[in-house]
């Protein structure tokens, strides 16, 4: 009998390529962060504000994942950091092979911290190891409180959760208490930051944490 | 040489099952609407308000797609209509086979309009015909203006677009002019409704349009 296991083959190949990516970033002592969220949660706005504050202190790079356009990459490029665009041509997530292909265009030797902005999607990206040091999930206060329990895998996989659009909080039914409670049920060790990519509120605290993580990576 | 085309086989099977679903709803003259959006755009809130206004005028049913939970189905059930929950167990979209399996629990004969609330995802659900009469996309004003150009397939496939959370408009940078312009570039014939699932604003106009579509289906 011949058995063809498509899914495990794909995931197996991804694991090998993820390990390759991880080895490169470990050898170079560069932190690689995989940023994930629904479409419109504000990943790009958070990156813009983060780059404004960290550029100068750190050498930064961004790998932008998007189905077809380079709109986000254009926004990031204006901030004066190296950006590589991956267009997935309809595929709903990045995989380790796509990310690995960007490295020839990215002077990893000279970098301290590289962000991967994944395709906007709370389901599929969580299943693909890209070789990152850790995953970060963004959720916006406008999306409602039910996301951690409805999309548990992505919240379980994250080292940190950014609760974005904190400036919209007064105009929504969103509860900060409830979101903290639900995240801690799924992932008790996740760091939670309240931020606004629009106003910059809370970005400093998140950046301080990133600086510590960069330092930790360099000391390994 | 043996060629195994996995994707086209899956899509082929889906097409056959979608046609089966469509035939059932055509024979019974019941309208079947596939509601899609990012997680947290407000599909369930819109359905709640829609059911409040249309229940009594129409016999309604809802097929709820969700990865694991029945939170949305519980919310809809409180409105007094028939709800069937599909848990995809991690799959990022509904397919025609999943939808077809709900029909034994749904008294289609007695219905006028059945909504399918798809899994929250702007990418994968657009690729799967469920046998619906048409697709509707929800986008929230908190998600930013770039969604139609970044996720063109789902906007191209939709007969109507609901711009939700219109109550948050004053607190965001969202532009109604720009969203209308971008949607019309991708899909010039799409109907656009401005609504708020939270306050009920604009729901009446969307419901009037649904009533016309139900009437049209019955007259075929």
PDB file of N, CA and C in Angstrom, chain A residues 79-156:
ATOM      1  N   UNK A  79      10.397  54.934   6.862  1.00  0.00           N
ATOM      2  CA  UNK A  79      11.000  55.090   8.188  1.00  0.00           C
ATOM      3  C   UNK A  79      12.517  54.876   8.139  1.00  0.00           C
ATOM      4  N   UNK A  80      13.048  54.575   6.955  1.00  0.00           N
ATOM      5  CA  UNK A  80      14.502  54.513   6.794  1.00  0.00           C
ATOM      6  C   UNK A  80      15.152  53.210   7.210  1.00  0.00           C
ATOM      7  N   UNK A  81      14.404  52.107   7.186  1.00  0.00           N
ATOM      8  CA  UNK A  81      15.029  50.812   7.481  1.00  0.00           C
ATOM      9  C   UNK A  81      14.923  49.894   6.257  1.00  0.00           C
ATOM     10  N   UNK A  82      15.727  48.861   6.256  1.00  0.00           N
ATOM     11  CA  UNK A  82      15.749  47.905   5.154  1.00  0.00           C
ATOM     12  C   UNK A  82      14.465  47.067   5.181  1.00  0.00           C
ATOM     13  N   UNK A  83      13.757  47.010   4.056  1.00  0.00           N
ATOM     14  CA  UNK A  83      12.510  46.240   3.958  1.00  0.00           C
ATOM     15  C   UNK A  83      12.582  45.294   2.774  1.00  0.00           C
ATOM     16  N   UNK A  84      12.188  44.053   2.995  1.00  0.00           N
ATOM     17  CA  UNK A  84      12.062  43.089   1.899  1.00  0.00           C
ATOM     18  C   UNK A  84      10.603  42.671   1.814  1.00  0.00           C
ATOM     19  N   UNK A  85      10.032  42.759   0.625  1.00  0.00           N
ATOM     20  CA  UNK A  85       8.630  42.380   0.424  1.00  0.00           C
ATOM     21  C   UNK A  85       8.532  40.939  -0.063  1.00  0.00           C
ATOM     22  N   UNK A  86       7.706  40.141   0.604  1.00  0.00           N
ATOM     23  CA  UNK A  86       7.321  38.830   0.055  1.00  0.00           C
ATOM     24  C   UNK A  86       5.872  38.918  -0.378  1.00  0.00           C
ATOM     25  N   UNK A  87       5.575  38.647  -1.644  1.00  0.00           N
ATOM     26  CA  UNK A  87       4.178  38.520  -2.087  1.00  0.00           C
ATOM     27  C   UNK A  87       3.850  37.041  -2.206  1.00  0.00           C
ATOM     28  N   UNK A  88       2.856  36.607  -1.440  1.00  0.00           N
ATOM     29  CA  UNK A  88       2.534  35.173  -1.406  1.00  0.00           C
ATOM     30  C   UNK A  88       1.638  34.765  -2.570  1.00  0.00           C
ATOM     31  N   UNK A  89       1.164  35.737  -3.365  1.00  0.00           N
ATOM     32  CA  UNK A  89       0.280  35.473  -4.513  1.00  0.00           C
ATOM     33  C   UNK A  89      -0.954  34.669  -4.107  1.00  0.00           C
ATOM     34  N   UNK A  90      -1.552  35.071  -3.006  1.00  0.00           N
ATOM     35  CA  UNK A  90      -2.809  34.448  -2.599  1.00  0.00           C
ATOM     36  C   UNK A  90      -2.675  33.473  -1.448  1.00  0.00           C
ATOM     37  N   UNK A  91      -1.458  33.007  -1.158  1.00  0.00           N
ATOM     38  CA  UNK A  91      -1.283  32.073  -0.044  1.00  0.00           C
ATOM     39  C   UNK A  91      -1.499  32.823   1.277  1.00  0.00           C
ATOM     40  N   UNK A  92      -2.181  32.145   2.208  1.00  0.00           N
ATOM     41  CA  UNK A  92      -2.739  32.832   3.378  1.00  0.00           C
ATOM     42  C   UNK A  92      -1.762  32.977   4.544  1.00  0.00           C
ATOM     43  N   UNK A  93      -0.493  32.648   4.348  1.00  0.00           N
ATOM     44  CA  UNK A  93       0.487  32.702   5.434  1.00  0.00           C
ATOM     45  C   UNK A  93       1.881  32.717   4.824  1.00  0.00           C
ATOM     46  N   UNK A  94       2.871  33.131   5.602  1.00  0.00           N
ATOM     47  CA  UNK A  94       4.268  32.944   5.185  1.00  0.00           C
ATOM     48  C   UNK A  94       4.722  31.550   5.590  1.00  0.00           C
ATOM     49  N   UNK A  95       5.719  31.009   4.885  1.00  0.00           N
ATOM     50  CA  UNK A  95       6.362  29.784   5.358  1.00  0.00           C
ATOM     51  C   UNK A  95       7.875  30.025   5.433  1.00  0.00           C
ATOM     52  N   UNK A  96       8.582  29.069   6.009  1.00  0.00           N
ATOM     53  CA  UNK A  96      10.012  29.263   6.274  1.00  0.00           C
ATOM     54  C   UNK A  96      10.818  29.423   4.984  1.00  0.00           C
ATOM     55  N   UNK A  97      10.389  28.734   3.918  1.00  0.00           N
ATOM     56  CA  UNK A  97      11.083  28.843   2.640  1.00  0.00           C
ATOM     57  C   UNK A  97      11.004  30.259   2.081  1.00  0.00           C
ATOM     58  N   UNK A  98       9.818  30.856   2.137  1.00  0.00           N
ATOM     59  CA  UNK A  98       9.643  32.240   1.648  1.00  0.00           C
ATOM     60  C   UNK A  98      10.555  33.188   2.426  1.00  0.00           C
ATOM     61  N   UNK A  99      10.585  33.015   3.747  1.00  0.00           N
ATOM     62  CA  UNK A  99      11.386  33.907   4.595  1.00  0.00           C
ATOM     63  C   UNK A  99      12.876  33.716   4.305  1.00  0.00           C
ATOM     64  N   UNK A 100      13.304  32.458   4.149  1.00  0.00           N
ATOM     65  CA  UNK A 100      14.714  32.162   3.874  1.00  0.00           C
ATOM     66  C   UNK A 100      15.207  32.822   2.592  1.00  0.00           C
ATOM     67  N   UNK A 101      14.312  32.926   1.605  1.00  0.00           N
ATOM     68  CA  UNK A 101      14.695  33.524   0.314  1.00  0.00           C
ATOM     69  C   UNK A 101      14.998  35.011   0.414  1.00  0.00           C
ATOM     70  N   UNK A 102      14.556  35.656   1.480  1.00  0.00           N
ATOM     71  CA  UNK A 102      14.794  37.106   1.615  1.00  0.00           C
ATOM     72  C   UNK A 102      16.209  37.403   2.109  1.00  0.00           C
ATOM     73  N   UNK A 103      16.890  36.393   2.693  1.00  0.00           N
ATOM     74  CA  UNK A 103      18.134  36.676   3.417  1.00  0.00           C
ATOM     75  C   UNK A 103      19.257  37.198   2.528  1.00  0.00           C
ATOM     76  N   UNK A 104      19.230  36.794   1.227  1.00  0.00           N
ATOM     77  CA  UNK A 104      20.284  37.303   0.325  1.00  0.00           C
ATOM     78  C   UNK A 104      20.162  38.813   0.113  1.00  0.00           C
ATOM     79  N   UNK A 105      18.957  39.343   0.375  1.00  0.00           N
ATOM     80  CA  UNK A 105      18.735  40.785   0.173  1.00  0.00           C
ATOM     81  C   UNK A 105      18.841  41.571   1.482  1.00  0.00           C
ATOM     82  N   UNK A 106      19.108  40.834   2.572  1.00  0.00           N
ATOM     83  CA  UNK A 106      19.058  41.441   3.897  1.00  0.00           C
ATOM     84  C   UNK A 106      20.451  41.315   4.524  1.00  0.00           C
ATOM     85  N   UNK A 107      21.110  42.427   4.844  1.00  0.00           N
ATOM     86  CA  UNK A 107      22.448  42.316   5.441  1.00  0.00           C
ATOM     87  C   UNK A 107      22.351  41.890   6.918  1.00  0.00           C
ATOM     88  N   UNK A 108      22.056  40.590   7.111  1.00  0.00           N
ATOM     89  CA  UNK A 108      21.798  40.068   8.463  1.00  0.00           C
ATOM     90  C   UNK A 108      22.981  40.345   9.401  1.00  0.00           C
ATOM     91  N   UNK A 109      24.207  40.282   8.858  1.00  0.00           N
ATOM     92  CA  UNK A 109      25.424  40.547   9.657  1.00  0.00           C
ATOM     93  C   UNK A 109      25.355  41.863  10.409  1.00  0.00           C
ATOM     94  N   UNK A 110      24.747  42.850   9.759  1.00  0.00           N
ATOM     95  CA  UNK A 110      24.741  44.211  10.301  1.00  0.00           C
ATOM     96  C   UNK A 110      23.508  44.513  11.139  1.00  0.00           C
ATOM     97  N   UNK A 111      22.647  43.518  11.344  1.00  0.00           N
ATOM     98  CA  UNK A 111      21.367  43.795  11.997  1.00  0.00           C
ATOM     99  C   UNK A 111      21.372  43.346  13.456  1.00  0.00           C
ATOM    100  N   UNK A 112      20.474  43.971  14.242  1.00  0.00           N
ATOM    101  CA  UNK A 112      20.240  43.527  15.618  1.00  0.00           C
ATOM    102  C   UNK A 112      18.874  42.847  15.756  1.00  0.00           C
ATOM    103  N   UNK A 113      17.914  43.358  14.992  1.00  0.00           N
ATOM    104  CA  UNK A 113      16.522  42.912  15.156  1.00  0.00           C
ATOM    105  C   UNK A 113      15.825  42.952  13.795  1.00  0.00           C
ATOM    106  N   UNK A 114      15.237  41.826  13.406  1.00  0.00           N
ATOM    107  CA  UNK A 114      14.468  41.763  12.163  1.00  0.00           C
ATOM    108  C   UNK A 114      13.034  41.346  12.493  1.00  0.00           C
ATOM    109  N   UNK A 115      12.077  42.156  12.036  1.00  0.00           N
ATOM    110  CA  UNK A 115      10.660  41.815  12.197  1.00  0.00           C
ATOM    111  C   UNK A 115      10.162  41.130  10.934  1.00  0.00           C
ATOM    112  N   UNK A 116       9.338  40.122  11.120  1.00  0.00           N
ATOM    113  CA  UNK A 116       8.564  39.570  10.003  1.00  0.00           C
ATOM    114  C   UNK A 116       7.119  40.000  10.226  1.00  0.00           C
ATOM    115  N   UNK A 117       6.547  40.759   9.308  1.00  0.00           N
ATOM    116  CA  UNK A 117       5.116  41.058   9.391  1.00  0.00           C
ATOM    117  C   UNK A 117       4.386  40.033   8.543  1.00  0.00           C
ATOM    118  N   UNK A 118       3.696  39.115   9.205  1.00  0.00           N
ATOM    119  CA  UNK A 118       3.031  38.010   8.508  1.00  0.00           C
ATOM    120  C   UNK A 118       1.782  38.503   7.759  1.00  0.00           C
ATOM    121  N   UNK A 119       1.209  37.654   6.914  1.00  0.00           N
ATOM    122  CA  UNK A 119      -0.053  37.944   6.234  1.00  0.00           C
ATOM    123  C   UNK A 119      -1.148  38.099   7.294  1.00  0.00           C
ATOM    124  N   UNK A 120      -2.026  39.067   7.120  1.00  0.00           N
ATOM    125  CA  UNK A 120      -3.121  39.294   8.073  1.00  0.00           C
ATOM    126  C   UNK A 120      -4.076  38.123   8.121  1.00  0.00           C
ATOM    127  N   UNK A 121      -4.025  37.349   9.222  1.00  0.00           N
ATOM    128  CA  UNK A 121      -4.785  36.094   9.305  1.00  0.00           C
ATOM    129  C   UNK A 121      -4.545  35.513  10.694  1.00  0.00           C
ATOM    130  N   UNK A 122      -5.602  35.211  11.430  1.00  0.00           N
ATOM    131  CA  UNK A 122      -5.449  34.663  12.790  1.00  0.00           C
ATOM    132  C   UNK A 122      -5.377  33.144  12.819  1.00  0.00           C
ATOM    133  N   UNK A 123      -5.523  32.503  11.655  1.00  0.00           N
ATOM    134  CA  UNK A 123      -5.584  31.037  11.663  1.00  0.00           C
ATOM    135  C   UNK A 123      -4.280  30.428  11.117  1.00  0.00           C
ATOM    136  N   UNK A 124      -4.070  30.543   9.817  1.00  0.00           N
ATOM    137  CA  UNK A 124      -3.024  29.780   9.130  1.00  0.00           C
ATOM    138  C   UNK A 124      -1.590  30.120   9.566  1.00  0.00           C
ATOM    139  N   UNK A 125      -1.221  31.400   9.755  1.00  0.00           N
ATOM    140  CA  UNK A 125       0.192  31.693  10.072  1.00  0.00           C
ATOM    141  C   UNK A 125       0.686  31.005  11.344  1.00  0.00           C
ATOM    142  N   UNK A 126      -0.211  30.751  12.279  1.00  0.00           N
ATOM    143  CA  UNK A 126       0.189  30.139  13.556  1.00  0.00           C
ATOM    144  C   UNK A 126       0.774  28.752  13.373  1.00  0.00           C
ATOM    145  N   UNK A 127       0.423  28.094  12.268  1.00  0.00           N
ATOM    146  CA  UNK A 127       0.858  26.705  12.055  1.00  0.00           C
ATOM    147  C   UNK A 127       2.248  26.600  11.444  1.00  0.00           C
ATOM    148  N   UNK A 128       2.837  27.732  11.042  1.00  0.00           N
ATOM    149  CA  UNK A 128       4.106  27.683  10.316  1.00  0.00           C
ATOM    150  C   UNK A 128       5.245  28.334  11.094  1.00  0.00           C
ATOM    151  N   UNK A 129       6.170  27.510  11.527  1.00  0.00           N
ATOM    152  CA  UNK A 129       7.412  27.983  12.130  1.00  0.00           C
ATOM    153  C   UNK A 129       8.238  28.637  11.031  1.00  0.00           C
ATOM    154  N   UNK A 130       8.659  29.877  11.245  1.00  0.00           N
ATOM    155  CA  UNK A 130       9.470  30.573  10.238  1.00  0.00           C
ATOM    156  C   UNK A 130      10.944  30.597  10.632  1.00  0.00           C
ATOM    157  N   UNK A 131      11.252  30.023  11.792  1.00  0.00           N
ATOM    158  CA  UNK A 131      12.614  30.075  12.310  1.00  0.00           C
ATOM    159  C   UNK A 131      12.829  31.275  13.223  1.00  0.00           C
ATOM    160  N   UNK A 132      11.735  31.916  13.595  1.00  0.00           N
ATOM    161  CA  UNK A 132      11.793  33.109  14.441  1.00  0.00           C
ATOM    162  C   UNK A 132      12.205  32.746  15.870  1.00  0.00           C
ATOM    163  N   UNK A 133      12.688  33.775  16.619  1.00  0.00           N
ATOM    164  CA  UNK A 133      12.939  33.558  18.049  1.00  0.00           C
ATOM    165  C   UNK A 133      11.626  33.404  18.796  1.00  0.00           C
ATOM    166  N   UNK A 134      10.673  34.268  18.447  1.00  0.00           N
ATOM    167  CA  UNK A 134       9.332  34.130  19.030  1.00  0.00           C
ATOM    168  C   UNK A 134       8.287  34.822  18.176  1.00  0.00           C
ATOM    169  N   UNK A 135       7.042  34.466  18.462  1.00  0.00           N
ATOM    170  CA  UNK A 135       5.885  35.044  17.777  1.00  0.00           C
ATOM    171  C   UNK A 135       5.234  36.100  18.673  1.00  0.00           C
ATOM    172  N   UNK A 136       4.686  37.123  18.062  1.00  0.00           N
ATOM    173  CA  UNK A 136       3.929  38.150  18.784  1.00  0.00           C
ATOM    174  C   UNK A 136       2.585  38.298  18.075  1.00  0.00           C
ATOM    175  N   UNK A 137       1.496  38.314  18.852  1.00  0.00           N
ATOM    176  CA  UNK A 137       0.162  38.506  18.265  1.00  0.00           C
ATOM    177  C   UNK A 137      -0.347  39.898  18.603  1.00  0.00           C
ATOM    178  N   UNK A 138      -0.941  40.547  17.630  1.00  0.00           N
ATOM    179  CA  UNK A 138      -1.595  41.837  17.845  1.00  0.00           C
ATOM    180  C   UNK A 138      -3.105  41.619  17.788  1.00  0.00           C
ATOM    181  N   UNK A 139      -3.827  42.193  18.748  1.00  0.00           N
ATOM    182  CA  UNK A 139      -5.289  42.188  18.709  1.00  0.00           C
ATOM    183  C   UNK A 139      -5.742  43.607  18.980  1.00  0.00           C
ATOM    184  N   UNK A 140      -6.761  44.074  18.263  1.00  0.00           N
ATOM    185  CA  UNK A 140      -7.219  45.453  18.476  1.00  0.00           C
ATOM    186  C   UNK A 140      -8.456  45.486  19.364  1.00  0.00           C
ATOM    187  N   UNK A 141      -8.590  46.564  20.120  1.00  0.00           N
ATOM    188  CA  UNK A 141      -9.750  46.711  21.025  1.00  0.00           C
ATOM    189  C   UNK A 141     -11.062  46.781  20.247  1.00  0.00           C
ATOM    190  N   UNK A 142     -10.975  47.067  18.933  1.00  0.00           N
ATOM    191  CA  UNK A 142     -12.197  47.135  18.122  1.00  0.00           C
ATOM    192  C   UNK A 142     -12.667  45.760  17.671  1.00  0.00           C
ATOM    193  N   UNK A 143     -11.862  44.724  17.903  1.00  0.00           N
ATOM    194  CA  UNK A 143     -12.182  43.376  17.398  1.00  0.00           C
ATOM    195  C   UNK A 143     -13.053  42.555  18.338  1.00  0.00           C
ATOM    196  N   UNK A 144     -13.234  43.037  19.569  1.00  0.00           N
ATOM    197  CA  UNK A 144     -14.049  42.273  20.515  1.00  0.00           C
ATOM    198  C   UNK A 144     -13.196  41.366  21.376  1.00  0.00           C
ATOM    199  N   UNK A 145     -13.772  40.977  22.502  1.00  0.00           N
ATOM    200  CA  UNK A 145     -13.033  40.214  23.507  1.00  0.00           C
ATOM    201  C   UNK A 145     -12.898  38.722  23.216  1.00  0.00           C
ATOM    202  N   UNK A 146     -13.618  38.228  22.217  1.00  0.00           N
ATOM    203  CA  UNK A 146     -13.707  36.771  22.071  1.00  0.00           C
ATOM    204  C   UNK A 146     -12.552  36.119  21.317  1.00  0.00           C
ATOM    205  N   UNK A 147     -11.595  36.908  20.842  1.00  0.00           N
ATOM    206  CA  UNK A 147     -10.569  36.350  19.947  1.00  0.00           C
ATOM    207  C   UNK A 147      -9.670  35.279  20.592  1.00  0.00           C
ATOM    208  N   UNK A 148      -9.130  35.459  21.810  1.00  0.00           N
ATOM    209  CA  UNK A 148      -8.240  34.413  22.344  1.00  0.00           C
ATOM    210  C   UNK A 148      -8.926  33.042  22.441  1.00  0.00           C
ATOM    211  N   UNK A 149     -10.181  33.008  22.869  1.00  0.00           N
ATOM    212  CA  UNK A 149     -10.851  31.709  23.008  1.00  0.00           C
ATOM    213  C   UNK A 149     -11.269  31.138  21.646  1.00  0.00           C
ATOM    214  N   UNK A 150     -11.524  32.031  20.685  1.00  0.00           N
ATOM    215  CA  UNK A 150     -11.940  31.547  19.365  1.00  0.00           C
ATOM    216  C   UNK A 150     -10.756  31.126  18.492  1.00  0.00           C
ATOM    217  N   UNK A 151      -9.587  31.729  18.728  1.00  0.00           N
ATOM    218  CA  UNK A 151      -8.388  31.409  17.926  1.00  0.00           C
ATOM    219  C   UNK A 151      -7.255  31.028  18.875  1.00  0.00           C
ATOM    220  N   UNK A 152      -7.423  29.930  19.633  1.00  0.00           N
ATOM    221  CA  UNK A 152      -6.489  29.646  20.719  1.00  0.00           C
ATOM    222  C   UNK A 152      -5.060  29.350  20.276  1.00  0.00           C
ATOM    223  N   UNK A 153      -4.881  28.720  19.109  1.00  0.00           N
ATOM    224  CA  UNK A 153      -3.529  28.306  18.724  1.00  0.00           C
ATOM    225  C   UNK A 153      -2.583  29.492  18.629  1.00  0.00           C
ATOM    226  N   UNK A 154      -3.006  30.545  17.961  1.00  0.00           N
ATOM    227  CA  UNK A 154      -2.123  31.690  17.729  1.00  0.00           C
ATOM    228  C   UNK A 154      -1.782  32.384  19.055  1.00  0.00           C
ATOM    229  N   UNK A 155      -2.728  32.396  19.988  1.00  0.00           N
ATOM    230  CA  UNK A 155      -2.454  33.016  21.288  1.00  0.00           C
ATOM    231  C   UNK A 155      -1.575  32.099  22.153  1.00  0.00           C
ATOM    232  N   UNK A 156      -1.698  30.792  21.988  1.00  0.00           N
ATOM    233  CA  UNK A 156      -0.879  29.836  22.728  1.00  0.00           C
ATOM    234  C   UNK A 156       0.577  29.912  22.267  1.00  0.00           C
TER     235      UNK A 156
END
